[in-house]
Coordinates of C-alpha atoms in Angstrom, one line a residue:
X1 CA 0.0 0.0 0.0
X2 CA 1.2 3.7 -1.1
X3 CA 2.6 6.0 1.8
X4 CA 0.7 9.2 1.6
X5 CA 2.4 12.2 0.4
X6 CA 2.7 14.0 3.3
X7 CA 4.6 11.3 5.2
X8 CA 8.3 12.0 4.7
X9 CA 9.7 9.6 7.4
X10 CA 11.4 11.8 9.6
X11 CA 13.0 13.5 6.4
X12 CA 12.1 17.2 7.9
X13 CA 13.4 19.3 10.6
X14 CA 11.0 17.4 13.4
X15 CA 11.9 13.9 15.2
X16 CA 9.3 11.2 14.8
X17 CA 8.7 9.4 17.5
X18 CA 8.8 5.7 17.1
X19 CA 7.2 2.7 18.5
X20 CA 9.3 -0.7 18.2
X21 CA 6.7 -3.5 19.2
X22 CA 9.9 -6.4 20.5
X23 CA 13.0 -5.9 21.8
X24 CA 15.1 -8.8 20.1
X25 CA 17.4 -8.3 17.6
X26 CA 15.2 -7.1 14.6
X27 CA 13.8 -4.6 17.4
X28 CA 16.8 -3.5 18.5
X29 CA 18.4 -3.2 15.6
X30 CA 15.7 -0.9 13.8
X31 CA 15.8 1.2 17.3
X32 CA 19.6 1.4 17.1
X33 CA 19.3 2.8 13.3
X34 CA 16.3 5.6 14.0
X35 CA 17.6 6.3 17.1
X36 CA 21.3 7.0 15.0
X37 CA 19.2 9.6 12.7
X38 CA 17.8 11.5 15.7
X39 CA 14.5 9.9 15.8
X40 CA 12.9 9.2 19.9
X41 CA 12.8 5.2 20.0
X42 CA 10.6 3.5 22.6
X43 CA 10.9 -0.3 22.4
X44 CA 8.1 -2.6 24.2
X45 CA 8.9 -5.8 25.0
X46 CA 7.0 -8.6 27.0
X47 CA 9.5 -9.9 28.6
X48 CA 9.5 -9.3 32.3
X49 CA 13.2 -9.5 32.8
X50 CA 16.3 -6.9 31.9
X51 CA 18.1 -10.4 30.8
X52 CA 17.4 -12.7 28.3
X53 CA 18.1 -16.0 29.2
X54 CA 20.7 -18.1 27.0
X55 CA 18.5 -19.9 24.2
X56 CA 21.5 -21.7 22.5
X57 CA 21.7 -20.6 19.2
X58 CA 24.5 -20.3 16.7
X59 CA 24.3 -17.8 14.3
X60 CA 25.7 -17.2 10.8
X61 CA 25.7 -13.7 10.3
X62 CA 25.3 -13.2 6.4
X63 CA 26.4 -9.9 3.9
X64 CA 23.4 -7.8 5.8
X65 CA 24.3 -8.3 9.1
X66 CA 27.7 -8.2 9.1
X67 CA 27.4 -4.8 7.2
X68 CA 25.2 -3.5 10.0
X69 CA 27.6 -4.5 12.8
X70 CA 30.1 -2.9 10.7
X71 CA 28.2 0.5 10.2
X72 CA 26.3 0.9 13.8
X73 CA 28.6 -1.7 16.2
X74 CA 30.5 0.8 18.4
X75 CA 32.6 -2.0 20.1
X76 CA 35.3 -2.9 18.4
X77 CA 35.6 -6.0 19.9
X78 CA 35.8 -9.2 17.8
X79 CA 32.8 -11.3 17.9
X80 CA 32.9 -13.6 15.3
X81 CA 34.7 -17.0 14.2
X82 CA 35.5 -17.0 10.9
X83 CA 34.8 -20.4 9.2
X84 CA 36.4 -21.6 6.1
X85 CA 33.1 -23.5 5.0
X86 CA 30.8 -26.8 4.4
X87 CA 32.1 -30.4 5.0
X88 CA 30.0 -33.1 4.0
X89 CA 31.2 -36.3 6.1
X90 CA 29.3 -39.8 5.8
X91 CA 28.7 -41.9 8.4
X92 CA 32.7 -43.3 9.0
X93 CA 33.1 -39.2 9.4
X94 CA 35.2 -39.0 6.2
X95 CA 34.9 -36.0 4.6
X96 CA 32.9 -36.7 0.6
X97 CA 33.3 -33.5 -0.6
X98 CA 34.2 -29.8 0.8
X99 CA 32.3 -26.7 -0.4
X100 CA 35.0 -23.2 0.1
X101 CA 32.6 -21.2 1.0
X102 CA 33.7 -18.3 4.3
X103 CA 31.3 -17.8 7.0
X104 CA 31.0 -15.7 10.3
X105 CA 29.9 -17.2 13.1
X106 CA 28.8 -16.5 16.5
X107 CA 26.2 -16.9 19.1
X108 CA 22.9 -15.1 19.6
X109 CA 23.6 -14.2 23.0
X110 CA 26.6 -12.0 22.1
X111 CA 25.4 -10.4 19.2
X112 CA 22.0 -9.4 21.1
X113 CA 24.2 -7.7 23.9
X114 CA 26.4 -6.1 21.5
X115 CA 23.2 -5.0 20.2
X116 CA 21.8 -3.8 23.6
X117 CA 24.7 -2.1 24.8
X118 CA 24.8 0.0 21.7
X119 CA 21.1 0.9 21.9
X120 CA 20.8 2.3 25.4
X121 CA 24.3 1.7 27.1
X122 CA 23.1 -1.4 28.7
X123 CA 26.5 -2.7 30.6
X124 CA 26.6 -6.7 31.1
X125 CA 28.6 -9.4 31.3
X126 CA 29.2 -10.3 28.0
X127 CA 29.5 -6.3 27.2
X128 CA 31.0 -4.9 30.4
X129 CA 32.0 -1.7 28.8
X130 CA 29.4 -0.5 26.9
X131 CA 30.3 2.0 24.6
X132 CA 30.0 6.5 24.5
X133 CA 27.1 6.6 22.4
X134 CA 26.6 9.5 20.1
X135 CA 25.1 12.9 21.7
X136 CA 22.9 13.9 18.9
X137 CA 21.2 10.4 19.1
X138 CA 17.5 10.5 19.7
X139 CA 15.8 9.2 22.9
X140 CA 16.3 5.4 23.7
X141 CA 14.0 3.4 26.1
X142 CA 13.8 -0.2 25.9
X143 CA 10.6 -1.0 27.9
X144 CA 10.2 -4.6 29.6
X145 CA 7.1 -6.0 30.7
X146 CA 5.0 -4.9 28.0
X147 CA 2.2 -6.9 26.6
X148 CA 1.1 -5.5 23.2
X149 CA -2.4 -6.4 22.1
X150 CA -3.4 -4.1 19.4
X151 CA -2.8 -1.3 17.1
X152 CA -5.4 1.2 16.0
X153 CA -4.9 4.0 13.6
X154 CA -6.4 7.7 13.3
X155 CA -5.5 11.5 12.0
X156 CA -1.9 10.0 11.2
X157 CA -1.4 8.3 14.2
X158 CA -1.0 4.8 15.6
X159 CA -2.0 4.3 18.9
X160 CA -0.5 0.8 20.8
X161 CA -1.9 -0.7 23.1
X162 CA -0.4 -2.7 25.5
X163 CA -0.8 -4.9 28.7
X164 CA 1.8 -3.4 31.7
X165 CA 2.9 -6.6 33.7
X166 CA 4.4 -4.9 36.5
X167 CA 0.8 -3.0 37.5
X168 CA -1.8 -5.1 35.7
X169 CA -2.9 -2.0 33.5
X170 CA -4.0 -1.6 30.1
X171 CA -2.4 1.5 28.4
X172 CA -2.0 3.5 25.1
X173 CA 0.7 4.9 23.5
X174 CA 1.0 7.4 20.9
X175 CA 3.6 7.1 17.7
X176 CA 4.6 8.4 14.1
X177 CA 5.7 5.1 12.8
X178 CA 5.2 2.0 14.5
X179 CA 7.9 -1.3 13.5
X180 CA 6.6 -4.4 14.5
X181 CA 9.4 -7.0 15.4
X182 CA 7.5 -9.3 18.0
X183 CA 9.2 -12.4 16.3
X184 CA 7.0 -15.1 14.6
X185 CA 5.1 -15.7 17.6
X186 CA 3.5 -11.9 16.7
X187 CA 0.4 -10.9 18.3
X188 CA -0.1 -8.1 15.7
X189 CA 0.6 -10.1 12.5
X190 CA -2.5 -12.1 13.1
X191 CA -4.5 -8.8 13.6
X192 CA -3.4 -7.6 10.5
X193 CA -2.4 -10.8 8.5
X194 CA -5.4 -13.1 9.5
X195 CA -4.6 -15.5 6.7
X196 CA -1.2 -16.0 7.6
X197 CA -0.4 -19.3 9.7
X198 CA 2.7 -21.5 10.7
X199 CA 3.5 -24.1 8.7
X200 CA 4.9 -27.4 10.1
X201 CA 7.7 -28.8 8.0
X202 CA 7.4 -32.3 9.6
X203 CA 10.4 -32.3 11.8
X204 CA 12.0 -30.8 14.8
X205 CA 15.5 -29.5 15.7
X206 CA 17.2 -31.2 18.7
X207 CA 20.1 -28.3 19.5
X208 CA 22.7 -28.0 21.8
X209 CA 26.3 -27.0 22.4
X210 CA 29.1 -28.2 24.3
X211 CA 32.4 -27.0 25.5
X212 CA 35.1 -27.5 22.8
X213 CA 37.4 -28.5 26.0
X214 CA 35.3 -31.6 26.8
X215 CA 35.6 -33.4 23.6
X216 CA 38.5 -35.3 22.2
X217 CA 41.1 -34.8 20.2
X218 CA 40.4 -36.9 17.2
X219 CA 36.7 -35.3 17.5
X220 CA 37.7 -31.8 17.3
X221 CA 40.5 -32.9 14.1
X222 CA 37.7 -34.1 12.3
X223 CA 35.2 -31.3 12.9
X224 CA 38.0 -28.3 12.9
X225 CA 36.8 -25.3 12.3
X226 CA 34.4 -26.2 9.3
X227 CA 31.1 -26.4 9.3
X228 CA 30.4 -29.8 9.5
X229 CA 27.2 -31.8 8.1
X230 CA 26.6 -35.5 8.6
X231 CA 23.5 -37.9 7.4
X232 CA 21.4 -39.9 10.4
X233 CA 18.8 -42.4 9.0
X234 CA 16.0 -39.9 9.9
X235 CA 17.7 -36.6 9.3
X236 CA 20.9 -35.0 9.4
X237 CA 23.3 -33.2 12.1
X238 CA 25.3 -30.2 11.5
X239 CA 27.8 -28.7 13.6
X240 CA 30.4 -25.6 14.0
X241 CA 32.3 -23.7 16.0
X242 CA 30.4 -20.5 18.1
X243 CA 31.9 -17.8 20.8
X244 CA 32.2 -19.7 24.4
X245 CA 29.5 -18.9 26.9
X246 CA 31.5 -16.0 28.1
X247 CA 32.4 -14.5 24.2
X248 CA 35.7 -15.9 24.4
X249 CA 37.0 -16.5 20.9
X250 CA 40.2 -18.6 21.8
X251 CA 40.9 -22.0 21.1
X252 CA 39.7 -24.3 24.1
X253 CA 37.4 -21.6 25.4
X254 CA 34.5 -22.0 22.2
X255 CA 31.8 -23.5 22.2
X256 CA 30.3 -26.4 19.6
X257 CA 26.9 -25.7 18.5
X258 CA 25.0 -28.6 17.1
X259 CA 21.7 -29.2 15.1
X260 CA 20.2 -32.3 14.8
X261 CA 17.1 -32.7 12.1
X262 CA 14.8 -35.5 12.5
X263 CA 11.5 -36.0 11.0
X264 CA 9.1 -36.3 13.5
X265 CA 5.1 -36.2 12.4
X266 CA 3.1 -33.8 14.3
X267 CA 0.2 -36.4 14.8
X268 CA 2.9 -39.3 15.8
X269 CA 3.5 -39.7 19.7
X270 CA 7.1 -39.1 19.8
X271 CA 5.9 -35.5 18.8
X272 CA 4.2 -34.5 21.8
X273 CA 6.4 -37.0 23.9
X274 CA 9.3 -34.9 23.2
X275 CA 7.6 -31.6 23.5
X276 CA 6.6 -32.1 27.0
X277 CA 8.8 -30.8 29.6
X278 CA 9.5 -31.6 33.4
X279 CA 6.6 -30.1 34.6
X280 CA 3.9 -31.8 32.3
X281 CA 3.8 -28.8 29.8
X282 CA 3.7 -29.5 26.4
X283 CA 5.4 -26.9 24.2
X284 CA 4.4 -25.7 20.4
X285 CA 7.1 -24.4 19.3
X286 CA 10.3 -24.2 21.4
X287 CA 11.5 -26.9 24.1
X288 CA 13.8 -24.5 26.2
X289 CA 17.1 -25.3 27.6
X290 CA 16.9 -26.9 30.6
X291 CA 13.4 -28.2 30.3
X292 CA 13.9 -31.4 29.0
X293 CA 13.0 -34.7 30.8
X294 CA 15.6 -37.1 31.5
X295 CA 13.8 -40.1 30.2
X296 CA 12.9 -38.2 26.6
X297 CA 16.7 -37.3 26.8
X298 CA 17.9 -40.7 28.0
X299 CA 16.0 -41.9 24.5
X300 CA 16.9 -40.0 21.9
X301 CA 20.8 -40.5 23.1
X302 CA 20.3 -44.4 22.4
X303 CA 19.3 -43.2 19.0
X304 CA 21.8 -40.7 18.8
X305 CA 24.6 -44.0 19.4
X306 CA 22.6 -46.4 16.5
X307 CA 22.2 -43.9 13.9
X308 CA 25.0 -40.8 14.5
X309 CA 29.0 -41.0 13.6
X310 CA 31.4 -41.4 16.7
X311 CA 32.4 -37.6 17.0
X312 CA 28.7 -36.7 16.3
X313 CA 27.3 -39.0 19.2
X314 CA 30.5 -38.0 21.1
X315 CA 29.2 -34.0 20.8
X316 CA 25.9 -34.8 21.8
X317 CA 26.4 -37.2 24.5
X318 CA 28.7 -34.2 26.4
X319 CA 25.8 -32.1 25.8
X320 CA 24.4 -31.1 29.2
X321 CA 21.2 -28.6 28.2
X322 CA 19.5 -29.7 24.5
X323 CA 16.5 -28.2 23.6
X324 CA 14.2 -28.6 20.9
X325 CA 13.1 -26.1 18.4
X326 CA 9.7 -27.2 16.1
X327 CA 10.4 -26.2 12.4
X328 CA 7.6 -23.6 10.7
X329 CA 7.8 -21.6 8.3
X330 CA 6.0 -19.1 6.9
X331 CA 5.8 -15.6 4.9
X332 CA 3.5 -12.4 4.5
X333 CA 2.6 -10.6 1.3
X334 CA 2.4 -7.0 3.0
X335 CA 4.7 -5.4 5.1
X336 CA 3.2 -2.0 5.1
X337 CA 0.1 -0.8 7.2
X338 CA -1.7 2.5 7.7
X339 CA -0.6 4.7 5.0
X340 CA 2.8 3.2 5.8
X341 CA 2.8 4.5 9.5
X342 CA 3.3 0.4 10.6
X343 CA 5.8 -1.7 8.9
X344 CA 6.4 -5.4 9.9
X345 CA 10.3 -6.7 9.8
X346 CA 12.2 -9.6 10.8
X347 CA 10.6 -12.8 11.9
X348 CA 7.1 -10.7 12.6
X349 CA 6.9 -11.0 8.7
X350 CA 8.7 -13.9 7.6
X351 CA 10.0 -17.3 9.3
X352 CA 12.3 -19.7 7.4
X353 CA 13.5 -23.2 7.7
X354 CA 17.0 -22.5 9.5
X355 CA 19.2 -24.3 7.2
X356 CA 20.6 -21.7 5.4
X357 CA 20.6 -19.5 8.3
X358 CA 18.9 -16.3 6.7
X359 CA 16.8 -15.0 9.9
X360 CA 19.4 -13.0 11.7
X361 CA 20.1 -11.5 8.1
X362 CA 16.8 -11.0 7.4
X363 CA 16.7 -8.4 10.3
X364 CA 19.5 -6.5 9.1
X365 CA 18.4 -6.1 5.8
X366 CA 15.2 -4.7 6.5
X367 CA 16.7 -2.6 8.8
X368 CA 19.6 -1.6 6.2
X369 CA 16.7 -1.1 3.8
X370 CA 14.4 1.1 5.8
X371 CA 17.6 3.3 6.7
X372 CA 17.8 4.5 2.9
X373 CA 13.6 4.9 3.0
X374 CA 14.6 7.4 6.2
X375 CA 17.5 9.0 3.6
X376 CA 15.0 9.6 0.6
X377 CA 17.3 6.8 -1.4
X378 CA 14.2 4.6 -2.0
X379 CA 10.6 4.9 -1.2
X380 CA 8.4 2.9 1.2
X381 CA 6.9 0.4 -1.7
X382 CA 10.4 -0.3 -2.7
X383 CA 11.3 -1.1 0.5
X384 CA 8.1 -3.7 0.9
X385 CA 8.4 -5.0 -2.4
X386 CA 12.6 -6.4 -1.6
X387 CA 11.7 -7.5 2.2
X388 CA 8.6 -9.3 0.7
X389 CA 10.6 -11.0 -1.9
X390 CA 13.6 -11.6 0.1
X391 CA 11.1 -13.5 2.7
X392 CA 9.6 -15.5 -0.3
X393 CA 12.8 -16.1 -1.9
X394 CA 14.3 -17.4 1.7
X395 CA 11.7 -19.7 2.3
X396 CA 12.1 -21.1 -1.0
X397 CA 16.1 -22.1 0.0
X398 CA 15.4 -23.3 3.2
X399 CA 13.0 -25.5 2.4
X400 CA 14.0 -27.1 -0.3
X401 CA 17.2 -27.5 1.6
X402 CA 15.5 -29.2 4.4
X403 CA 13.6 -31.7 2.2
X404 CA 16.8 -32.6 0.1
X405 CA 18.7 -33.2 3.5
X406 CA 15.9 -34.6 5.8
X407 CA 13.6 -36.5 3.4
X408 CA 15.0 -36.9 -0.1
X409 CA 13.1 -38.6 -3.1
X410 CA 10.0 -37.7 -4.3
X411 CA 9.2 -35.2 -1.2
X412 CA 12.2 -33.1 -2.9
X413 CA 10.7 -33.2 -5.9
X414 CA 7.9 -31.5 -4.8
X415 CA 9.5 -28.9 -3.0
X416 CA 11.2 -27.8 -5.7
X417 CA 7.9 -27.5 -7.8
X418 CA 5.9 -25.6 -4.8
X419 CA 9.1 -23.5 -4.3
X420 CA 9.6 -22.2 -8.6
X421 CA 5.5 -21.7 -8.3
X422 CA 6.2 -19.3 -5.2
X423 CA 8.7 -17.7 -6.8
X424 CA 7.2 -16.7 -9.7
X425 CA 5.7 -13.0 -10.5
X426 CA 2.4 -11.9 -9.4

């Protein structure tokens, strides 16, 4: 939908003041960039706590994001391991073939306190000296305990609304341009995007990591530095090399992420059996670390030692906290609402398959995107018309990736027939 005329994005002589509905990285980030070009930033996010808990995740940060560390990143601080690139090994762990192709990797944890320290000077452990940040920045308030439940729009303005946690009250709040980046478990996506659902792929991620220290030396020979991938008879297991739990980047300090794909029906009862934590709860779409039961665990480890290679099973049996992440995807055919005043970014407007690991960028590049809408270089229908088609063209790759590597056969067949039909012009 067209912007009005009259909308210039913060182009004139006045601030706009911005809502950002989530305070993860897509959130951050677009509050890091507006906040950069003098625009007031206030970031509402439900979490309760100051801290976010450690979910696990490796992440490859792709052209995008490492542009937008490079441009906004104030630390100077290394936070990446660089990572010469794929090794397919079969199950004796010999390596059949070896694709060059560099990656940066690190861990989500890092990069969203990096992130945090250089939105509002937030000091932690992983970023004990947060950085002087610019005086003519705008306002920056990163708001925690804040429910959002809807978005109405009159006279040029879009009102949130939102559900305080710490004093039970409903409240308003008034903004020039709202960015929705509540992740793809968005309440305001369905308000707007009805239509739009989750999609189960048909099988779940086990994921874990484990201290590069506590595994042995013919292990860590064979996986190196490389990103390593490895067939199981019901999936396929990937691993590489991410900052230690601390950020360390030296050898013997680092951390080895793992993910393990296995197909895993959502009507079947290993499904529901594995989704179900200590306490009886049965999870949708995330298994969080820690919350596993022993005897699920206990399980999938005597599967791990029929079906895994030695350094593999040897990775995830030194594995103290998995967790399991439920593969959707999905994507949304708008990103821009009321006259443009309400934009949805990151996983708020599309979710991919991880295998090629495209999320994280996908933040940055809407971000990087809606910085040259703010700079007059493009307009806002440009701007929705390349996050749209990067989120179709994404979900494309990762799934077709998935089915080649977890199912094969005729299932990739079809993938690669749904996939061209998605990608083709409107």
């Amino acid at each position: 939908m067209a912007a009005p005329a009259h909308f210039d994005y913060g182009k004139g002589s006045k601030p706009m003041n911005v809502v950002v509905i989530g305070g993860s990285v897509a959130g951050l980030m677009q509050g890091i960039m507006l906040k950069r070009l003098g625009h007031n930033v206030h970031i509402l996010d439900q979490s309760p706590s100051f801290e976010r808990g450690d979910n696990g995740a490796g992440i490859t940060l792709g052209p995008e994001a490492q542009e937008f560390y490079k441009r906004y990143d104030l630390i100077h601080d290394p936070y990446s391991i660089p990572n010469p690139g794929v090794q397919f090994l079969n199950a004796k762990s010999e390596v059949r073939y070896f694709m060059k192709r560099p990656m940066v990797m690190s861990g989500w944890k890092l990069l969203y306190y990096r992130l945090r320290a250089n939105f509002d000077g937030y000091k932690s452990d992983l970023c004990p000296s947060p950085p002087d940040l610019p005086k003519d920045d705008g306002d920056a308030i990163l708001d925690f305990g804040k429910k959002v439940t809807n978005v109405t729009y009159a006279n040029d303005i879009v009102t949130v609304h939102y559900k305080d946690f710490m004093n039970s009250k409903d409240s308003t709040i008034d903004a020039d341009l709202v960015i929705v980046a509540d992740g793809a478990s968005s309440t305001i996506r369905p308000l707007l995007l009805p239509d739009v659902h989750r999609s189960y792929s048909g099988y779940i991620a086990w994921r874990g990591y484990v201290d590069e220290s506590r595994l042995s030396k013919e292990t860590m020979e064979i996986l190196g530095p490389k990103f390593s991938s490895c067939p199981s008879n019901d999936g396929y297991i990937l691993s590489y090399l991410i900052p230690g739990e601390n950020g360390s980047l030296e050898p013997g300090s680092r951390l080895v992420n793992w993910v393990w794909y296995t197909n895993c029906p959502a009507d079947s009862s290993s499904f529901s059996e594995s989704l179900t934590d200590s306490s009886g709860h049965q999870h949708r779409n995330f298994l969080p670390l820690g919350k596993m039961r022993p005897s699920v665990w206990q399980a999938q480890l005597e599967h791990a030692s029929s079906t895994l290679s030695a350094p593999m099973f040897e990775m995830v049996r030194k594995t103290i906290n998995p967790a399991i992440s439920v593969v959707h995807d999905y994507t949304s055919p708008r990103a821009v609402f009321f006259d443009g005043r309400l934009l949805l970014v990151g996983d708020a407007l599309a979710l991919f398959r991880p295998h090629a690991a495209l999320s994280f960028n996908q933040a940055a590049l809407d971000c990087l995107l809606l910085e040259k809408v703010m700079r007059g270089e493009i307009d806002i229908n440009a701007w929705e018309a390349q996050v749209v088609r990067y989120g179709s063209k994404s979900r494309a790759i990762n799934e077709l990736m998935g089915s080649f590597f977890v199912y094969g056969g005729l299932v990739f067949v079809r993938s690669i027939f749904r996939c061209f039909m998605s990608l083709l012009p409107l």
